[in-house]
């Protein structure tokens, strides 16, 4: 019996498609009487449990003025409760009230400064030098209250209790769509988790609220501002998302971080941290029926938000025109083009993910919804074309990022030496156009499907891996989305991929980011030209300025200048000679380059 | 639904429900958990040519993947002078450059068809070749792995590409305070001529050829340099038979050498405060004290001391003081190097805004002094001990992690049963031990501190708190120039 060649791929696919990863992870889903959801996976390989609960609230649920709020909770939720974290809950609460009162007066002063800044009387309202005498006094008063409270605080008690119980990886993370609080515990400590987590939901105290804003500003400096390209990336994202609340970064704008109030935080908490907006994920060595009963006892005591949790209403309008950002960043030049696409649970998301995988290669780390296909795999079309064959780039990748309210599709390339970032644009476009015109091959599709399976299994081998994977689906969809992820990938056809390649990439949808290497900031003393560094310090600045002028000359003018310098050299006092020799050396190098062109 | 309401009514009426949540978490009681640590000897086998194998496999594993990692002793410490970057390039190219019979493209094509990953890398003292493959494709995957291991081609065009990529990477060395610190610190700790500070330069990358990679490969490919780990789905016996038929037949080739011991640095450190000027909104601060080896009788006491000082997140004193109290950093941590080849260092790091560097360091030093002056309270110590002991089982989660740990330790020459009494030894550490180890290790006159950031701001301090950078310790303050990213020669 002979099989037509075109069918062989399909047959092979049927044979390998048998173990659909997500389907063979049995998930138990329960809802408590107050609406809180429990998602549980039993695994008894070792005596541990990976635990977490998610508030379905992220930075997309914020508004201007309180950006960074969702992430602020990632910090505040570790500051204790009425029971945990203080030696004297009563005085602690009084001190919080007093702090709030002083902060209200501080805000009045800040309001004065804001007005001064608006009128141009001061440059920066946050600058300590701009403070009014009353503000200075209020800050001092406030510091006194903080000092008194510090005496009552049981420092990081929550961390201490978990640590002592063998907790690992106590942490939280915030995205645009959700905030997730996690810890790993020995399997006998499930009730401790129930106690601690329901306590911080039932009895929260946002202790050390105002000083924590400083920690977050440091976090912003570390993770965003001091990373090359960090603030440019923030601006590019803001350009891409005009109306959607993905417009700002999760960490928020600095002005909002510095001025958010405890009252605003309490309102956010009451709205979004109600049990009917929470989902717990438990993976490991426990009995789901017992866990459900415990959860009802502990979490069940928290009242639901009967008003309901507001949805994000604003929809991103269709982008009317191509947008471009040209940036100078202190790092290797790069090119990126980003298109807005669809949410992670949209019916076209798997096809877009597959398109990214086939262009970008190495989809073996797939498995999260909408976070796929990214990579620099050797077999991706972009890498084959731009890096290996044409040798015009040192890396080229494609990625689809599906989130709850929308998604993006990006193509990126790092130009090789001698190529500019702008050169990358047409080359990447050609590869995208090729798919739109001719589609992908059956072999590419089948390989992609197999890779997604392996990729998912890669993430489902440990308790915490399952917790993370499940939660990434729950942040944007449901348990069903997790269970059906593989089925959806396996159902993809070549036509699906060609269709999305045609549909989602109009010219007017382009958001382009071109970065060129910026010179190191002037204030830094290095990296300095060693020849220049050899000159006496007092003359360096002047010589540098002369050199800059010289470098702007054309070949003819430069030659004249060099001749003039040479003529003067013999008449110079010996100590002045090195500076002129330096200028001449640089001038000659420049001239050579100009003449070579 | 109905039943639940009825139950709640009954419980509510008797008050059991309200009472069933204790008012403090300490009042909860827990059934004991027994945990037997996996023993290296139970996982271990040997191939017929002597290569040790650590297998953690099960036929009923839910995941259909098998992972095989071959680790070798040898790395950049074996690089000839002027060939810095050889080990790293070799590591990257082993699995990327094709084989004698398969071009790089064909090899990648086969791997992609299997959805398998075959990757390699090489660091300072060891490297590895690692395969992840579906159980059903194991034979072909193993065959490809063996081919790559024994007859790699190091295709010229792939090598050229890797060199271009690496050279582009060199250009980024001075872009961030973190990357600057990561090349500066080794110079301060190990001097200019030890391999630990010898990073690739543009010239050394230019000089590297395919022949260098081949020679490096030939010298490493000796059964005595190798350790194997296998984890995932499979039957132990059948897997061993397969491995014996393949890797078990490997013999030392003509150029093969047993990798020599890793040389210890001879550099005499100059304790001091070193500032590298880089205009950035936030500075990177790192420090190092001379530490000890894991075989030191006081290792466990040192470990506990270090956890208390700065290695246990929010439970540690530095984090409480510098982050929680003062809001000066997003994170501060210390680490106790186990020093496989020579004694390790007790290191620390944090990032803070330039003007806060002096004050944050002053706070850190005060905490260290307190560790030396007073023994910790028994309760504070207990928190650290309980954590190390209770969290111990979670350190052994996942087949891959367990097999990899045993293999790594075997390669480094640590005793095989080292972990067996770990918990008991941690339990025995007393407050006096902690103080003694603090006094032994936290010697300010031995300290090397590096701060990379805007030097004028770092040196001046923040104005609100006393002290300039030069005044935090009676140690010399020196400016350490940036290095040229291409040559690694100091600038200015």
PDB file of C-alpha atoms in Angstrom, chain A residues 15-16 19 24-25 31-33 43 45-48 71 74-75 79 83-86 131 150 155-157 159-168 186-192 195-196 208 211-212 214-215 218-219 221-223 225-228 292 296-298 301 330-333 361-365 378-380 383-384 387-388 391 393-395 414-417 447 450-451 453-454 457-458 460-462 517 520-530 533, chain B residues 1 4 17 20-26 28-35 61-67 96 105 108-110 112-117 132 134 136-137 157-158 161 164-165 168-169 171-177 232-233 277-282 312-316 319-321 323-331 333 350-353 356 379 382-383 386-394 396-398 400 454-455 464 479 482-485 491-492:
ATOM      1  CA  UNK A  15       0.489   9.287  15.646  1.00  0.00           C
ATOM      2  CA  UNK A  16       2.346  11.812  17.753  1.00  0.00           C
ATOM      3  CA  UNK A  19      -0.437  12.489  24.545  1.00  0.00           C
ATOM      4  CA  UNK A  24      -3.663  14.538  30.964  1.00  0.00           C
ATOM      5  CA  UNK A  25      -3.198  16.927  33.881  1.00  0.00           C
ATOM      6  CA  UNK A  31     -16.239  27.669  43.699  1.00  0.00           C
ATOM      7  CA  UNK A  32     -16.650  28.731  47.330  1.00  0.00           C
ATOM      8  CA  UNK A  33     -19.889  30.189  48.661  1.00  0.00           C
ATOM      9  CA  UNK A  43       0.381  15.187  42.556  1.00  0.00           C
ATOM     10  CA  UNK A  45       5.535  12.592  43.948  1.00  0.00           C
ATOM     11  CA  UNK A  46       6.975  14.498  46.871  1.00  0.00           C
ATOM     12  CA  UNK A  47       5.682  16.032  50.113  1.00  0.00           C
ATOM     13  CA  UNK A  48       5.274  19.605  48.905  1.00  0.00           C
ATOM     14  CA  UNK A  71       1.821  46.562  41.685  1.00  0.00           C
ATOM     15  CA  UNK A  74       2.427  43.245  45.451  1.00  0.00           C
ATOM     16  CA  UNK A  75       4.405  45.068  48.136  1.00  0.00           C
ATOM     17  CA  UNK A  79       3.219  44.248  55.370  1.00  0.00           C
ATOM     18  CA  UNK A  83      -2.875  40.276  63.705  1.00  0.00           C
ATOM     19  CA  UNK A  84       0.428  39.800  61.885  1.00  0.00           C
ATOM     20  CA  UNK A  85       3.139  42.432  61.851  1.00  0.00           C
ATOM     21  CA  UNK A  86       2.476  44.528  64.946  1.00  0.00           C
ATOM     22  CA  UNK A 131      10.180  72.214  49.438  1.00  0.00           C
ATOM     23  CA  UNK A 150       8.627  51.264  63.587  1.00  0.00           C
ATOM     24  CA  UNK A 155       9.313  43.288  60.876  1.00  0.00           C
ATOM     25  CA  UNK A 156       8.320  41.084  57.938  1.00  0.00           C
ATOM     26  CA  UNK A 157       6.491  38.718  60.269  1.00  0.00           C
ATOM     27  CA  UNK A 159       7.928  36.136  55.838  1.00  0.00           C
ATOM     28  CA  UNK A 160       9.243  34.878  59.153  1.00  0.00           C
ATOM     29  CA  UNK A 161       6.255  32.592  59.744  1.00  0.00           C
ATOM     30  CA  UNK A 162       6.434  31.069  56.295  1.00  0.00           C
ATOM     31  CA  UNK A 163      10.206  30.718  56.452  1.00  0.00           C
ATOM     32  CA  UNK A 164      10.025  28.888  59.698  1.00  0.00           C
ATOM     33  CA  UNK A 165       7.387  26.569  58.282  1.00  0.00           C
ATOM     34  CA  UNK A 166       9.681  25.626  55.415  1.00  0.00           C
ATOM     35  CA  UNK A 167       8.113  28.000  52.927  1.00  0.00           C
ATOM     36  CA  UNK A 168      10.017  28.645  49.720  1.00  0.00           C
ATOM     37  CA  UNK A 186       5.697  21.197  52.872  1.00  0.00           C
ATOM     38  CA  UNK A 187       2.486  19.244  52.348  1.00  0.00           C
ATOM     39  CA  UNK A 188       1.529  19.263  56.044  1.00  0.00           C
ATOM     40  CA  UNK A 189       1.299  23.067  56.073  1.00  0.00           C
ATOM     41  CA  UNK A 190      -1.727  23.545  53.824  1.00  0.00           C
ATOM     42  CA  UNK A 191      -3.786  24.923  56.697  1.00  0.00           C
ATOM     43  CA  UNK A 192      -1.075  27.434  57.536  1.00  0.00           C
ATOM     44  CA  UNK A 195      -4.689  30.879  57.672  1.00  0.00           C
ATOM     45  CA  UNK A 196      -2.083  33.320  56.415  1.00  0.00           C
ATOM     46  CA  UNK A 208       4.674  51.285  56.149  1.00  0.00           C
ATOM     47  CA  UNK A 211       7.977  54.497  52.846  1.00  0.00           C
ATOM     48  CA  UNK A 212       7.205  51.589  50.550  1.00  0.00           C
ATOM     49  CA  UNK A 214      10.381  54.812  47.961  1.00  0.00           C
ATOM     50  CA  UNK A 215      11.197  51.109  47.603  1.00  0.00           C
ATOM     51  CA  UNK A 218      14.094  52.207  43.611  1.00  0.00           C
ATOM     52  CA  UNK A 219      12.591  49.169  41.925  1.00  0.00           C
ATOM     53  CA  UNK A 221      15.153  52.723  38.770  1.00  0.00           C
ATOM     54  CA  UNK A 222      16.617  49.221  38.910  1.00  0.00           C
ATOM     55  CA  UNK A 223      14.302  47.367  36.565  1.00  0.00           C
ATOM     56  CA  UNK A 225      15.368  53.344  34.226  1.00  0.00           C
ATOM     57  CA  UNK A 226      18.898  52.022  34.599  1.00  0.00           C
ATOM     58  CA  UNK A 227      18.423  49.298  32.011  1.00  0.00           C
ATOM     59  CA  UNK A 228      19.623  50.434  28.606  1.00  0.00           C
ATOM     60  CA  UNK A 292     -12.004  22.684  49.588  1.00  0.00           C
ATOM     61  CA  UNK A 296     -14.514  27.295  52.778  1.00  0.00           C
ATOM     62  CA  UNK A 297     -13.677  27.670  56.460  1.00  0.00           C
ATOM     63  CA  UNK A 298     -10.847  30.164  55.965  1.00  0.00           C
ATOM     64  CA  UNK A 301     -15.395  34.065  55.856  1.00  0.00           C
ATOM     65  CA  UNK A 330      23.263  53.248  25.073  1.00  0.00           C
ATOM     66  CA  UNK A 331      23.328  49.785  23.613  1.00  0.00           C
ATOM     67  CA  UNK A 332      23.575  47.816  20.372  1.00  0.00           C
ATOM     68  CA  UNK A 333      21.337  49.255  17.602  1.00  0.00           C
ATOM     69  CA  UNK A 361      11.757  29.437  15.455  1.00  0.00           C
ATOM     70  CA  UNK A 362      12.369  27.476  18.625  1.00  0.00           C
ATOM     71  CA  UNK A 363       8.817  27.293  19.838  1.00  0.00           C
ATOM     72  CA  UNK A 364       9.769  24.555  22.275  1.00  0.00           C
ATOM     73  CA  UNK A 365       9.114  26.841  25.210  1.00  0.00           C
ATOM     74  CA  UNK A 378      18.091  28.341  14.365  1.00  0.00           C
ATOM     75  CA  UNK A 379      15.319  26.946  12.208  1.00  0.00           C
ATOM     76  CA  UNK A 380      13.012  29.944  12.265  1.00  0.00           C
ATOM     77  CA  UNK A 383      17.032  33.454  11.427  1.00  0.00           C
ATOM     78  CA  UNK A 384      17.595  31.342   8.347  1.00  0.00           C
ATOM     79  CA  UNK A 387      21.203  35.724  10.037  1.00  0.00           C
ATOM     80  CA  UNK A 388      22.441  32.554   8.343  1.00  0.00           C
ATOM     81  CA  UNK A 391      24.276  37.586   7.144  1.00  0.00           C
ATOM     82  CA  UNK A 393      21.629  40.534  11.149  1.00  0.00           C
ATOM     83  CA  UNK A 394      23.085  38.880  14.220  1.00  0.00           C
ATOM     84  CA  UNK A 395      19.665  37.964  15.537  1.00  0.00           C
ATOM     85  CA  UNK A 414      19.764  43.270  15.491  1.00  0.00           C
ATOM     86  CA  UNK A 415      21.734  44.483  12.485  1.00  0.00           C
ATOM     87  CA  UNK A 416      25.143  43.003  11.774  1.00  0.00           C
ATOM     88  CA  UNK A 417      28.203  45.261  11.761  1.00  0.00           C
ATOM     89  CA  UNK A 447       6.919  20.540  13.406  1.00  0.00           C
ATOM     90  CA  UNK A 450       4.983  18.816  17.854  1.00  0.00           C
ATOM     91  CA  UNK A 451       7.119  21.536  19.370  1.00  0.00           C
ATOM     92  CA  UNK A 453       3.485  19.709  22.835  1.00  0.00           C
ATOM     93  CA  UNK A 454       7.046  19.302  23.995  1.00  0.00           C
ATOM     94  CA  UNK A 457       5.402  19.314  28.814  1.00  0.00           C
ATOM     95  CA  UNK A 458       8.572  21.218  29.553  1.00  0.00           C
ATOM     96  CA  UNK A 460       4.362  20.787  33.338  1.00  0.00           C
ATOM     97  CA  UNK A 461       6.982  18.622  35.026  1.00  0.00           C
ATOM     98  CA  UNK A 462       7.032  20.284  38.437  1.00  0.00           C
ATOM     99  CA  UNK A 517      23.668  53.634  19.815  1.00  0.00           C
ATOM    100  CA  UNK A 520      27.915  57.548  26.598  1.00  0.00           C
ATOM    101  CA  UNK A 521      26.504  60.450  28.639  1.00  0.00           C
ATOM    102  CA  UNK A 522      28.915  63.368  28.795  1.00  0.00           C
ATOM    103  CA  UNK A 523      28.923  63.574  32.573  1.00  0.00           C
ATOM    104  CA  UNK A 524      30.566  60.182  32.794  1.00  0.00           C
ATOM    105  CA  UNK A 525      34.328  60.367  32.691  1.00  0.00           C
ATOM    106  CA  UNK A 526      34.773  57.260  30.648  1.00  0.00           C
ATOM    107  CA  UNK A 527      34.906  55.578  28.269  1.00  0.00           C
ATOM    108  CA  UNK A 528      37.281  58.244  27.023  1.00  0.00           C
ATOM    109  CA  UNK A 529      39.535  58.179  24.026  1.00  0.00           C
ATOM    110  CA  UNK A 530      42.853  57.069  25.574  1.00  0.00           C
ATOM    111  CA  UNK A 533      42.830  60.999  28.362  1.00  0.00           C
TER     112      UNK A 533
ATOM    113  CA  UNK B   1     -25.514  24.096  48.191  1.00  0.00           C
ATOM    114  CA  UNK B   4     -23.561  23.351  52.964  1.00  0.00           C
ATOM    115  CA  UNK B  17     -17.078  27.222  63.004  1.00  0.00           C
ATOM    116  CA  UNK B  20     -12.126  26.479  64.263  1.00  0.00           C
ATOM    117  CA  UNK B  21      -9.926  29.360  63.090  1.00  0.00           C
ATOM    118  CA  UNK B  22      -7.302  29.952  65.778  1.00  0.00           C
ATOM    119  CA  UNK B  23      -6.415  33.577  66.483  1.00  0.00           C
ATOM    120  CA  UNK B  24      -2.712  33.071  65.758  1.00  0.00           C
ATOM    121  CA  UNK B  25      -1.042  30.817  63.184  1.00  0.00           C
ATOM    122  CA  UNK B  26       1.280  29.423  65.861  1.00  0.00           C
ATOM    123  CA  UNK B  28      -2.158  25.430  64.313  1.00  0.00           C
ATOM    124  CA  UNK B  29      -0.776  21.932  64.632  1.00  0.00           C
ATOM    125  CA  UNK B  30       0.695  19.897  61.826  1.00  0.00           C
ATOM    126  CA  UNK B  31       1.131  16.216  61.197  1.00  0.00           C
ATOM    127  CA  UNK B  32       4.806  15.378  60.773  1.00  0.00           C
ATOM    128  CA  UNK B  33       6.187  14.955  57.278  1.00  0.00           C
ATOM    129  CA  UNK B  34       8.897  12.419  56.831  1.00  0.00           C
ATOM    130  CA  UNK B  35      11.325  13.016  54.067  1.00  0.00           C
ATOM    131  CA  UNK B  61       6.200   9.519  34.594  1.00  0.00           C
ATOM    132  CA  UNK B  62       3.330  11.669  33.225  1.00  0.00           C
ATOM    133  CA  UNK B  63       5.613  13.727  31.031  1.00  0.00           C
ATOM    134  CA  UNK B  64       6.894  11.846  27.980  1.00  0.00           C
ATOM    135  CA  UNK B  65      10.235  13.669  27.962  1.00  0.00           C
ATOM    136  CA  UNK B  66      13.685  12.268  28.629  1.00  0.00           C
ATOM    137  CA  UNK B  67      16.571  14.577  29.510  1.00  0.00           C
ATOM    138  CA  UNK B  96      25.478  24.305  16.633  1.00  0.00           C
ATOM    139  CA  UNK B 105      21.456  22.810   8.806  1.00  0.00           C
ATOM    140  CA  UNK B 108      19.026  21.330  13.180  1.00  0.00           C
ATOM    141  CA  UNK B 109      16.477  20.048  10.741  1.00  0.00           C
ATOM    142  CA  UNK B 110      16.520  16.566  12.290  1.00  0.00           C
ATOM    143  CA  UNK B 112      13.379  20.176  14.808  1.00  0.00           C
ATOM    144  CA  UNK B 113      11.592  17.245  13.248  1.00  0.00           C
ATOM    145  CA  UNK B 114      11.844  15.483  16.619  1.00  0.00           C
ATOM    146  CA  UNK B 115      10.949  18.651  18.545  1.00  0.00           C
ATOM    147  CA  UNK B 116      14.082  17.793  20.461  1.00  0.00           C
ATOM    148  CA  UNK B 117      16.515  20.269  21.880  1.00  0.00           C
ATOM    149  CA  UNK B 132      15.645  16.848  25.748  1.00  0.00           C
ATOM    150  CA  UNK B 134      10.307  12.642  23.566  1.00  0.00           C
ATOM    151  CA  UNK B 136       9.498   7.729  21.532  1.00  0.00           C
ATOM    152  CA  UNK B 137      12.379   9.502  19.752  1.00  0.00           C
ATOM    153  CA  UNK B 157      30.095  29.926   8.900  1.00  0.00           C
ATOM    154  CA  UNK B 158      28.458  29.185  12.245  1.00  0.00           C
ATOM    155  CA  UNK B 161      28.420  34.150  13.071  1.00  0.00           C
ATOM    156  CA  UNK B 164      30.168  38.395  15.191  1.00  0.00           C
ATOM    157  CA  UNK B 165      27.456  38.009  17.815  1.00  0.00           C
ATOM    158  CA  UNK B 168      28.582  42.781  19.310  1.00  0.00           C
ATOM    159  CA  UNK B 169      28.079  41.638  22.890  1.00  0.00           C
ATOM    160  CA  UNK B 171      30.312  46.397  22.730  1.00  0.00           C
ATOM    161  CA  UNK B 172      27.589  46.336  25.392  1.00  0.00           C
ATOM    162  CA  UNK B 173      29.947  45.830  28.320  1.00  0.00           C
ATOM    163  CA  UNK B 174      29.846  49.431  29.487  1.00  0.00           C
ATOM    164  CA  UNK B 175      26.154  49.987  28.864  1.00  0.00           C
ATOM    165  CA  UNK B 176      24.833  49.078  32.296  1.00  0.00           C
ATOM    166  CA  UNK B 177      26.165  49.298  35.852  1.00  0.00           C
ATOM    167  CA  UNK B 232      12.384  11.681  32.988  1.00  0.00           C
ATOM    168  CA  UNK B 233      10.361   8.811  31.619  1.00  0.00           C
ATOM    169  CA  UNK B 277      32.209  56.255  37.277  1.00  0.00           C
ATOM    170  CA  UNK B 278      29.174  55.602  35.108  1.00  0.00           C
ATOM    171  CA  UNK B 279      26.359  58.059  34.618  1.00  0.00           C
ATOM    172  CA  UNK B 280      23.283  56.026  35.527  1.00  0.00           C
ATOM    173  CA  UNK B 281      20.286  56.726  37.744  1.00  0.00           C
ATOM    174  CA  UNK B 282      21.181  53.912  40.096  1.00  0.00           C
ATOM    175  CA  UNK B 312      17.234  34.666  53.382  1.00  0.00           C
ATOM    176  CA  UNK B 313      15.278  37.439  51.730  1.00  0.00           C
ATOM    177  CA  UNK B 314      13.034  39.426  54.017  1.00  0.00           C
ATOM    178  CA  UNK B 315      14.017  37.289  56.982  1.00  0.00           C
ATOM    179  CA  UNK B 316      17.592  38.543  56.786  1.00  0.00           C
ATOM    180  CA  UNK B 319      16.941  43.311  53.833  1.00  0.00           C
ATOM    181  CA  UNK B 320      14.951  44.371  56.895  1.00  0.00           C
ATOM    182  CA  UNK B 321      17.201  47.330  57.530  1.00  0.00           C
ATOM    183  CA  UNK B 323      14.881  47.803  52.205  1.00  0.00           C
ATOM    184  CA  UNK B 324      12.058  47.513  54.705  1.00  0.00           C
ATOM    185  CA  UNK B 325      13.114  50.217  57.148  1.00  0.00           C
ATOM    186  CA  UNK B 326      14.876  52.651  54.895  1.00  0.00           C
ATOM    187  CA  UNK B 327      13.427  52.029  51.440  1.00  0.00           C
ATOM    188  CA  UNK B 328      16.906  52.447  49.977  1.00  0.00           C
ATOM    189  CA  UNK B 329      16.955  49.441  47.714  1.00  0.00           C
ATOM    190  CA  UNK B 330      14.728  46.991  45.932  1.00  0.00           C
ATOM    191  CA  UNK B 331      16.925  44.174  47.110  1.00  0.00           C
ATOM    192  CA  UNK B 333      21.538  39.921  49.332  1.00  0.00           C
ATOM    193  CA  UNK B 350      22.571  45.800  46.124  1.00  0.00           C
ATOM    194  CA  UNK B 351      21.439  48.549  43.811  1.00  0.00           C
ATOM    195  CA  UNK B 352      20.541  51.951  45.154  1.00  0.00           C
ATOM    196  CA  UNK B 353      20.435  55.498  43.858  1.00  0.00           C
ATOM    197  CA  UNK B 356      22.394  56.596  48.789  1.00  0.00           C
ATOM    198  CA  UNK B 379      14.462  32.856  68.516  1.00  0.00           C
ATOM    199  CA  UNK B 382      15.641  29.382  65.222  1.00  0.00           C
ATOM    200  CA  UNK B 383      13.764  31.057  62.372  1.00  0.00           C
ATOM    201  CA  UNK B 386      13.733  26.021  60.917  1.00  0.00           C
ATOM    202  CA  UNK B 387      13.658  27.412  57.410  1.00  0.00           C
ATOM    203  CA  UNK B 388      16.750  25.526  56.284  1.00  0.00           C
ATOM    204  CA  UNK B 389      15.437  22.318  57.823  1.00  0.00           C
ATOM    205  CA  UNK B 390      11.755  22.548  56.885  1.00  0.00           C
ATOM    206  CA  UNK B 391      12.430  23.747  53.354  1.00  0.00           C
ATOM    207  CA  UNK B 392      15.005  21.028  52.831  1.00  0.00           C
ATOM    208  CA  UNK B 393      12.656  18.625  50.994  1.00  0.00           C
ATOM    209  CA  UNK B 394      11.750  21.306  48.470  1.00  0.00           C
ATOM    210  CA  UNK B 396      15.039  18.025  46.091  1.00  0.00           C
ATOM    211  CA  UNK B 397      12.051  18.606  43.880  1.00  0.00           C
ATOM    212  CA  UNK B 398      12.116  17.347  40.353  1.00  0.00           C
ATOM    213  CA  UNK B 400      16.195  16.563  36.784  1.00  0.00           C
ATOM    214  CA  UNK B 454      27.846  58.342  39.112  1.00  0.00           C
ATOM    215  CA  UNK B 455      31.054  58.672  41.114  1.00  0.00           C
ATOM    216  CA  UNK B 464      20.342  63.915  54.692  1.00  0.00           C
ATOM    217  CA  UNK B 479      38.578  55.415  41.424  1.00  0.00           C
ATOM    218  CA  UNK B 482      36.085  51.744  33.159  1.00  0.00           C
ATOM    219  CA  UNK B 483      37.746  49.343  30.780  1.00  0.00           C
ATOM    220  CA  UNK B 484      37.645  49.540  27.040  1.00  0.00           C
ATOM    221  CA  UNK B 485      34.862  47.156  26.072  1.00  0.00           C
ATOM    222  CA  UNK B 491      40.406  53.706  30.167  1.00  0.00           C
ATOM    223  CA  UNK B 492      41.693  57.157  31.223  1.00  0.00           C
TER     224      UNK B 492
END
